[in-house]
Coordinates of C-alpha atoms and ligand atoms in Angstrom, one line a residue:
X282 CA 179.9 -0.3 -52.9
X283 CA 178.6 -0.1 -56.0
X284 CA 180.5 -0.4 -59.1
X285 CA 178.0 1.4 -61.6
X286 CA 178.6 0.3 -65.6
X287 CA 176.7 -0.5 -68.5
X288 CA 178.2 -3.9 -69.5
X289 CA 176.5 -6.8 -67.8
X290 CA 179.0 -9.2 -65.7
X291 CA 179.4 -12.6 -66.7
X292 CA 177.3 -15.4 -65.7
X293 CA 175.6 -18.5 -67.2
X294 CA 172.2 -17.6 -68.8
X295 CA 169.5 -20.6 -69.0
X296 CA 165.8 -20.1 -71.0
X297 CA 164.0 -22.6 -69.8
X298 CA 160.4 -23.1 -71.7
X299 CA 158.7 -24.7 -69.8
X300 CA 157.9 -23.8 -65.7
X301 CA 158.7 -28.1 -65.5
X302 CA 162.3 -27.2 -66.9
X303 CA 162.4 -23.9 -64.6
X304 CA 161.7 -26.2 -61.6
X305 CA 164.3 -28.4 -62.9
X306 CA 167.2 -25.8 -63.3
X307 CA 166.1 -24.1 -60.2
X308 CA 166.6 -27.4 -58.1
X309 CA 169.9 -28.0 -59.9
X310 CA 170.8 -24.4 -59.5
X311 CA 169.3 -23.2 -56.3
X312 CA 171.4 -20.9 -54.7
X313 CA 173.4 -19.6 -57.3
X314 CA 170.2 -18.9 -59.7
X315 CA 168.8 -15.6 -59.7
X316 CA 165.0 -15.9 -61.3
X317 CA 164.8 -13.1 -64.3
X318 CA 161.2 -11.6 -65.1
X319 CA 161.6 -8.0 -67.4
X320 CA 164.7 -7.6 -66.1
X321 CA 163.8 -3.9 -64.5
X322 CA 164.9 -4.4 -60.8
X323 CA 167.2 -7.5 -61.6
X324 CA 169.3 -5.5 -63.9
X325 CA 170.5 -3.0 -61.8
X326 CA 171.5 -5.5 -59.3
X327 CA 173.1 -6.9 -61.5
X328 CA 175.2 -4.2 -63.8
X329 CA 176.2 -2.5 -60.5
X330 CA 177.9 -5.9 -58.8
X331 CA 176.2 -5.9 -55.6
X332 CA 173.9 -9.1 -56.4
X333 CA 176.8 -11.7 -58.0
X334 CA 174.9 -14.5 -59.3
X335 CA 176.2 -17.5 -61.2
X336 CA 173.3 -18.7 -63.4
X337 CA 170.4 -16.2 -64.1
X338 CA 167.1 -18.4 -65.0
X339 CA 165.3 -16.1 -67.5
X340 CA 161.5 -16.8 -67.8
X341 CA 160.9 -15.2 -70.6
X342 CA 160.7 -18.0 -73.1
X343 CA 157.9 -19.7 -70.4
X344 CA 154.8 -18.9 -72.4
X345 CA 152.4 -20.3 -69.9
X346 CA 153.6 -17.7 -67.3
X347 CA 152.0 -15.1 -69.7
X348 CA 148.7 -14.0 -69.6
X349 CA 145.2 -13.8 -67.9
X350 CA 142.6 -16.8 -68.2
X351 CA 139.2 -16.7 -66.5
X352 CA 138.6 -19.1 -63.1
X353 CA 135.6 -20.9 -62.1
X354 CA 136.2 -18.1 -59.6
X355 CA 137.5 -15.0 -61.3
X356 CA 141.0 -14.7 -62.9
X357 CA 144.1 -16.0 -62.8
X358 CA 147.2 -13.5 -64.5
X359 CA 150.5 -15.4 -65.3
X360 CA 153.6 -14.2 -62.9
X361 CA 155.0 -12.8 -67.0
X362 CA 152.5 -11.5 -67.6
X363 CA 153.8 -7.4 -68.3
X364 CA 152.1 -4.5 -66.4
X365 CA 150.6 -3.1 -69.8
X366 CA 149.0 -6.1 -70.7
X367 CA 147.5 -6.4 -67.1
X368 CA 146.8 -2.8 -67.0
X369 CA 145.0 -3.0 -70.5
X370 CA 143.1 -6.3 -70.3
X371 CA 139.5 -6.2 -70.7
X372 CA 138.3 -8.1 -68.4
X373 CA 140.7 -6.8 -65.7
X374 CA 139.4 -3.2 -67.0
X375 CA 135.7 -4.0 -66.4
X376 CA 135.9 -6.0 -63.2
X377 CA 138.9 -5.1 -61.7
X378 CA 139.8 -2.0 -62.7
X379 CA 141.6 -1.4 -59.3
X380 CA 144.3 -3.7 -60.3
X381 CA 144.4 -2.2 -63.7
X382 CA 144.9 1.6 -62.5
X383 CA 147.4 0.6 -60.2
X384 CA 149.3 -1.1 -62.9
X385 CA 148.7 1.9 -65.7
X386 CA 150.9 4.2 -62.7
X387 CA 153.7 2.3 -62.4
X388 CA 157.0 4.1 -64.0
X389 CA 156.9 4.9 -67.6
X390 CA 155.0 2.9 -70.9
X391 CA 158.4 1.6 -71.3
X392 CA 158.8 0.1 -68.3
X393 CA 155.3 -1.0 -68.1
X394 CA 156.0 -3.1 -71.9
X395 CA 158.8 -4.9 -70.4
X396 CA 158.0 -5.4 -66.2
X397 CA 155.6 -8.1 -65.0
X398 CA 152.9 -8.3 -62.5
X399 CA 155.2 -11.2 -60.7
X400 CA 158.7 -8.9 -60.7
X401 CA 156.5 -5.7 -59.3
X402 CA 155.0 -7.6 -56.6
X403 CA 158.6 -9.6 -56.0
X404 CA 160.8 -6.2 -56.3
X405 CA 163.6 -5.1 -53.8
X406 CA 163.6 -2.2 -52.1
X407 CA 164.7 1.3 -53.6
X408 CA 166.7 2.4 -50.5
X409 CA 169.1 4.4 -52.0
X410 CA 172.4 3.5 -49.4
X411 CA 171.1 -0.8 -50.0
X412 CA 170.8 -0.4 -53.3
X413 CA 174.6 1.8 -53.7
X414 CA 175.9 -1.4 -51.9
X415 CA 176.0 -0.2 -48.8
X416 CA 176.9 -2.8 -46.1
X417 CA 173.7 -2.2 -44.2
X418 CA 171.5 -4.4 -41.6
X419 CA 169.7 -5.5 -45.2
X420 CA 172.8 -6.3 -46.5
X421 CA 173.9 -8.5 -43.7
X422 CA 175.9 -5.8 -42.0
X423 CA 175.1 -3.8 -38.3
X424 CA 173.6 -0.2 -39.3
X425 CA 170.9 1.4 -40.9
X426 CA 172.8 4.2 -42.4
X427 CA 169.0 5.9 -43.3
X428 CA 168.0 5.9 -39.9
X429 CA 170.3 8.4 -38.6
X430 CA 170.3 12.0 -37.9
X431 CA 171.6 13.1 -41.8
X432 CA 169.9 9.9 -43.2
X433 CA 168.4 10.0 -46.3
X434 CA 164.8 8.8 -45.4
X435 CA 162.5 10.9 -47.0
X436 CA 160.9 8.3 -48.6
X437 CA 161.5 5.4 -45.7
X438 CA 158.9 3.9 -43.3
X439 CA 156.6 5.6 -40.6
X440 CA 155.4 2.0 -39.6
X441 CA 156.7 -1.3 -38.7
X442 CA 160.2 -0.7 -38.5
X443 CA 162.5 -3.3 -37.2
X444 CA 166.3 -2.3 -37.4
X445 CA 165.6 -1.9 -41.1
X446 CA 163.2 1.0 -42.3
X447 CA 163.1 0.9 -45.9
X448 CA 159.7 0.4 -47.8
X449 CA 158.1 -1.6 -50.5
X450 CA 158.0 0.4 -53.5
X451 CA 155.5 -1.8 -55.5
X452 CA 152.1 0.3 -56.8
X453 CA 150.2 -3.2 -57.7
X454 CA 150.7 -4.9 -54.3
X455 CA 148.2 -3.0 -51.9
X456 CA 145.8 -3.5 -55.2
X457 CA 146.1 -7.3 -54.9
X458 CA 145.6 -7.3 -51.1
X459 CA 142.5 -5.0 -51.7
X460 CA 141.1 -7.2 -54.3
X461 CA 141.8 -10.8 -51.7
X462 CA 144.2 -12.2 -54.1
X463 CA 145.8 -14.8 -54.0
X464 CA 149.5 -15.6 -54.6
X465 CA 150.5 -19.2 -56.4
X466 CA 154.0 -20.7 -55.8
X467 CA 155.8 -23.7 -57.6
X468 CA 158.5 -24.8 -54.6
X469 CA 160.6 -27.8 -54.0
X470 CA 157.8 -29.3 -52.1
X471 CA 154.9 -28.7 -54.5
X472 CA 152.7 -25.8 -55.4
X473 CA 151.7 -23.2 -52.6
X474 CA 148.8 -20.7 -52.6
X475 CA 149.1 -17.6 -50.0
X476 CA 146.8 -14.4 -49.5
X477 CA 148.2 -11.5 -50.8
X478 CA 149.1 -9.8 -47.3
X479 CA 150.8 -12.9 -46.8
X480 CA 153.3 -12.9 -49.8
X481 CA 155.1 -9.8 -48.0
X482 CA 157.2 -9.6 -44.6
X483 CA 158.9 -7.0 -42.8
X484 CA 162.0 -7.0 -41.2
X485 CA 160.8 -8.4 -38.0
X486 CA 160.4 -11.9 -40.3
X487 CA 163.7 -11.5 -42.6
X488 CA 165.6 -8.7 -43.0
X489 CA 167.2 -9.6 -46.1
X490 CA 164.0 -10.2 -48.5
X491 CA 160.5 -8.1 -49.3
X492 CA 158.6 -11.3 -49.5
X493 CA 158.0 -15.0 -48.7
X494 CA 160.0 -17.0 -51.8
X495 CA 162.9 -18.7 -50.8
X496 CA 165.7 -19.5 -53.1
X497 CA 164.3 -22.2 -55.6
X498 CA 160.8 -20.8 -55.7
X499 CA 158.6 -19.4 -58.8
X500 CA 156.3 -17.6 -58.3
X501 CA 153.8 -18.9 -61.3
X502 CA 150.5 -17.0 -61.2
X503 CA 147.8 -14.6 -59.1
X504 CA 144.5 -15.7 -58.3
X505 CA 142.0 -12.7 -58.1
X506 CA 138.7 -14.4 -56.8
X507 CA 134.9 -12.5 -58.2
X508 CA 134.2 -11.9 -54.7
X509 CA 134.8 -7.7 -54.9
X510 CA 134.5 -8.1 -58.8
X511 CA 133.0 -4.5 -60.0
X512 CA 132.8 -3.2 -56.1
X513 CA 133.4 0.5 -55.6
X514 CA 137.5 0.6 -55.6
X515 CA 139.5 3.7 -55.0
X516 CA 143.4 3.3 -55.7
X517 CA 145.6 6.8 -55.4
X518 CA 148.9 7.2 -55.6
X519 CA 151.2 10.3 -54.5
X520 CA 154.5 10.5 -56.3
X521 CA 157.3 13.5 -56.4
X522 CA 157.2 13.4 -60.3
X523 CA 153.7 11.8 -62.3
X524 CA 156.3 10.3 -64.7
X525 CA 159.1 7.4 -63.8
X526 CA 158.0 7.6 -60.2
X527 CA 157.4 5.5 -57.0
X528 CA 155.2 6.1 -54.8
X529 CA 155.7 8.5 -51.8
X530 CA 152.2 6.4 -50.8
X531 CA 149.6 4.6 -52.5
X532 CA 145.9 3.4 -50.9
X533 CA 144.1 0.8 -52.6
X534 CA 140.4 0.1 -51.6
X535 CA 137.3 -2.4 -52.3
X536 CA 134.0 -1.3 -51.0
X537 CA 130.4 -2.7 -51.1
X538 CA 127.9 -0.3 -50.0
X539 CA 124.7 -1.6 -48.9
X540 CA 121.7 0.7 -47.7
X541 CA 124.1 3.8 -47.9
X542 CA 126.4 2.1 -45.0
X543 CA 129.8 0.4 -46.0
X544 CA 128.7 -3.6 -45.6
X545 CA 132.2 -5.2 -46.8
X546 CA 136.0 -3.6 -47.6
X547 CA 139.4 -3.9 -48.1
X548 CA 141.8 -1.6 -48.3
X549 CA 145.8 -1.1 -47.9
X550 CA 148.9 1.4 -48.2
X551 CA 152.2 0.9 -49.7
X552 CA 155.3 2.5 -49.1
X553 CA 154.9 3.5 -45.0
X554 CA 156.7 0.0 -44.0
X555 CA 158.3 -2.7 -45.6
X556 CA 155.3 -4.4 -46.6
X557 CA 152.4 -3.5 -47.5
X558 CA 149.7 -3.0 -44.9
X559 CA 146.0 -4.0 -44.9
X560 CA 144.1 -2.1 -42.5
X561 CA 142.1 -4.6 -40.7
X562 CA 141.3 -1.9 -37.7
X563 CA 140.2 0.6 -40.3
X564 CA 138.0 -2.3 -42.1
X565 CA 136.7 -3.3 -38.7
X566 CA 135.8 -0.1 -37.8
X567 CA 133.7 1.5 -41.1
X568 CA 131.5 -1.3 -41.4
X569 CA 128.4 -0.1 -41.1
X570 CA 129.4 3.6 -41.0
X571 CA 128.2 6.0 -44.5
X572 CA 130.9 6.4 -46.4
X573 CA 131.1 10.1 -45.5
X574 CA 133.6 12.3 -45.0
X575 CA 132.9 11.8 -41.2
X576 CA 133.8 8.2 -41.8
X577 CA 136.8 8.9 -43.5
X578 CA 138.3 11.5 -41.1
X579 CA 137.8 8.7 -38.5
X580 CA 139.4 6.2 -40.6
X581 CA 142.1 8.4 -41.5
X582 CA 143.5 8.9 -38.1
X583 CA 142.9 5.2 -36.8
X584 CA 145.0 4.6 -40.1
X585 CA 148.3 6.6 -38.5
X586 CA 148.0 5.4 -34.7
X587 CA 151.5 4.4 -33.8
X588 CA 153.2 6.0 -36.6
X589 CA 156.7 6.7 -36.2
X590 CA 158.2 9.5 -38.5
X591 CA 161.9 9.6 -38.8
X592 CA 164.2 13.0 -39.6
X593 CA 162.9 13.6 -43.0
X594 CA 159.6 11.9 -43.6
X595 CA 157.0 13.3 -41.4
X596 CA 155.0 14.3 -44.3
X597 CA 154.0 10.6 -44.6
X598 CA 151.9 10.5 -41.6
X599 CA 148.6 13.6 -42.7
X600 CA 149.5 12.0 -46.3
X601 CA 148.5 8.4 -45.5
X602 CA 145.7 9.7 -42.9
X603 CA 144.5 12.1 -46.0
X604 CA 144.7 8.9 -48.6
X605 CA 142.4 7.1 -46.3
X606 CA 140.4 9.7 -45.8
X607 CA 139.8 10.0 -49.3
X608 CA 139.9 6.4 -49.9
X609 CA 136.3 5.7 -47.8
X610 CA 135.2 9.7 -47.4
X611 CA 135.5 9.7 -51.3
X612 CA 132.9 7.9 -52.0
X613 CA 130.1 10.1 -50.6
X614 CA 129.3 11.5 -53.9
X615 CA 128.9 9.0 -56.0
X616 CA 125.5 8.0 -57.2
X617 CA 126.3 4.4 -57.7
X618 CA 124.5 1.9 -54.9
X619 CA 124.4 -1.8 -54.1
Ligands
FAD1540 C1 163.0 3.8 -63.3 C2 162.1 2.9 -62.6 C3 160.9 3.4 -62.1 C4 160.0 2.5 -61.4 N1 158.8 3.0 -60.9 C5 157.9 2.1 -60.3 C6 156.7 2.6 -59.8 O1 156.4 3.7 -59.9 N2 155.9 1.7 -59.2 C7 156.2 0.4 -59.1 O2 155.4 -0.4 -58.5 N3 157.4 -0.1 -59.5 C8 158.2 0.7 -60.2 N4 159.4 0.3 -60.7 C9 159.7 -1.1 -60.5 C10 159.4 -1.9 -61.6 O3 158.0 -1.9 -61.9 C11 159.8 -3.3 -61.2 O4 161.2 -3.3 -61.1 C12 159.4 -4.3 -62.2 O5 158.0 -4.4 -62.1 C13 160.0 -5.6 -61.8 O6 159.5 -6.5 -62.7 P1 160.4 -7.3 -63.7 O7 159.5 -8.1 -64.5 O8 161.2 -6.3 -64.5 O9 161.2 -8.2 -62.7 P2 162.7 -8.4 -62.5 O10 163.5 -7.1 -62.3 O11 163.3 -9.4 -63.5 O12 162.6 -9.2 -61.1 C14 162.4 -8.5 -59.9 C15 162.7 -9.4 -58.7 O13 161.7 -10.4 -58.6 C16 162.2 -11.7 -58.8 N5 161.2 -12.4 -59.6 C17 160.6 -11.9 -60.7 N6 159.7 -12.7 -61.2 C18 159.7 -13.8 -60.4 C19 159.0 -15.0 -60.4 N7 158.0 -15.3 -61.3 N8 159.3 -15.9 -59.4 C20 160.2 -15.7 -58.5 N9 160.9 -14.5 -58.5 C21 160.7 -13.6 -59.4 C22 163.5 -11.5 -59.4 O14 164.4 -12.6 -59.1 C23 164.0 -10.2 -58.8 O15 164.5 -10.4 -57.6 C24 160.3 1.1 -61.3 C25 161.5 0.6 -61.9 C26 162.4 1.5 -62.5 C27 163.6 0.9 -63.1
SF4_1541 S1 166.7 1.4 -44.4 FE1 167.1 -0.8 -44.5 S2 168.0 -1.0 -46.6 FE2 168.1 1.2 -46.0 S3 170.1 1.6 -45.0 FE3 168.7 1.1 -43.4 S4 168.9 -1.1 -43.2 FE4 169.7 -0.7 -45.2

């Protein structure tokens, strides 16, 4: 269980400057290293003993992890890079503004200064027994104490579940899959590029970890490509509290609109599974439909087929067929056309 303090346990700190050194420490290291980005997740992990690394590999003397440079094709933003500065950068503003409104929702400012783009998308899971050290399925043990009649799963998964059914709380993930990005990754073998939808696996895959990086691995920078730069995007999130929140759900969405009728999209939810989830039936079947409120009822309930509520968390399934309603309905008004 969790032993909850203030006072950070001892371990060897190393501040690599370079991702050449990181690469170096990590291969000396693996195992025992735990990477450090702003610190938000990794500290509590840390302070409350249930994560006991030896050496913690702190990137935050790795300048050229930080910041967002323009592509042949579009942008690439350093893993470092915070959440403010992606939320807040110009270009991301003006062409990818999906990205930066999901960013400007996570948390609070301060949180925001001091989190980056490569911790949000690479965060654990907020289940409250895993995360109070609870010797769960995630944790290695043989029970899912929030999938049981007094569970706490209000805010767990209506989708996907596999022995596990905690969610991925991360607001700028379904963002990036919207917006095709792409995910770079400096391992022991050599740098690896992965779609967005790709990055993230459920429980079905490996029960023990959110995402694809294995011990060793950096993840080094996102590729955004111009290819839905400045499309119609929708992005909404519905949180308990509008400060210091997660998301109860989010939907992120890129849309071309050609001769009134949807001609390209992508769009995904967070927090109904433990990854996020593009909806490639719902994509498949609005193209070529208005994006009317017609549409969006359709798209809404495709969205939910197979949903699986557990004690608490019915709510989940009219909000997610509601977001995606709105997410391609919403658009009817708009005067805007391609
Ligand atoms: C009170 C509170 C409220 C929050 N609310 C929200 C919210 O509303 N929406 C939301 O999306 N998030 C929310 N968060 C989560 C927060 O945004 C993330 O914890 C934060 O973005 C993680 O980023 P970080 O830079 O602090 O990473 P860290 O905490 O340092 O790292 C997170 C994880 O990613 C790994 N990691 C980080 N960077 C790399 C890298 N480059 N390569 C390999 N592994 C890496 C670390 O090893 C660690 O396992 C909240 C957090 C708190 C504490
Ligand atoms: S939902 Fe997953 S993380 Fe939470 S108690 Fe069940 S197995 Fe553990």
């Amino acid at each position: 269980m969790a032993v909850i303090r203030d006072v950070m346990p001892a371990f060897d700190l190393l501040q690599p400057n370079s991702v050449a050194e990181a690469r170096n420490l990590l291969e000396q290291h693996g195992r025992d290293a735990w990477v450090l980005a702003g610190g938000l997740d990794s500290f509590d992990w840390l302070k409350d003993r249930i994560k006991k690394p030896r050496t913690v590999i702190d990137l935050s003397g790795v300048e050229e992890l930080r910041g967002v440079r323009t592509t042949g094709n579009g942008i690439e933003i350093g893993a470092m890079t915070t959440l403010t500065e992606v939320g807040q950068h110009a270009i991301i503003k003006e062409k990818y503004s999906l990205l930066a409104e999901a960013s400007s929702v996570v948390a609070s400012p301060q949180i925001r200064n001091q989190g980056t783009i490569g911790g949000n998308v690479s965060q654990d899971t907020r289940c409250w027994y895993y995360r109070s050290g609870w010797p769960c399925y995630r944790a290695g043990g043989n029970i899912c104490y929030a999938d049981t009649p007094e569970g706490r799963n209000r805010e767990h998964a209506i989708l996907h579940a596999d022995r596990c059914v905690a969610v991925n709380p991360s607001d700028t993930a379904p963002a990036l899959i919207a917006l095709d990005a792409q995910f770079v990754i400096s391992t022991r073998k050599g740098e690896r590029v992965v779609d967005a939808e790709d990055y993230f696996i459920g429980p079905d895959i490996d029960i023990t970890r959110l995402h694809i990086l294995q011990p060793g691995d950096l993840l080094t920078a996102i590729r955004i490509p111009s290819a839905w730069a400045g499309t119609k995007f929708y992005f909404e999130k519905v949180r308990d509290r509008n400060v210091w929140d997660f998301p109860l759900l989010n939907v992120a969405s890129a849309m071309v609109i050609l001769g009134g009728n949807i001609e390209r999209i992508r769009i995904a939810v967070n927090a109904a599974a433990a990854r996020p989830l593009r909806l490639k039936t719902v994509e498949n079947a609005v193209r070529g439909m208005p994006p009317n409120a017609a549409t969006g009822e359709m798209a809404g309930k495709l969205a939910v087929h197979g949903a699986v509520p557990l004690q608490f968390n019915a709510y989940k399934v009219p909000l997610m067929r509601n977001l995606v309603k709105r997410a391609i309905g919403g658009v009817e008004e708009a005067t805007w056309a391609f």
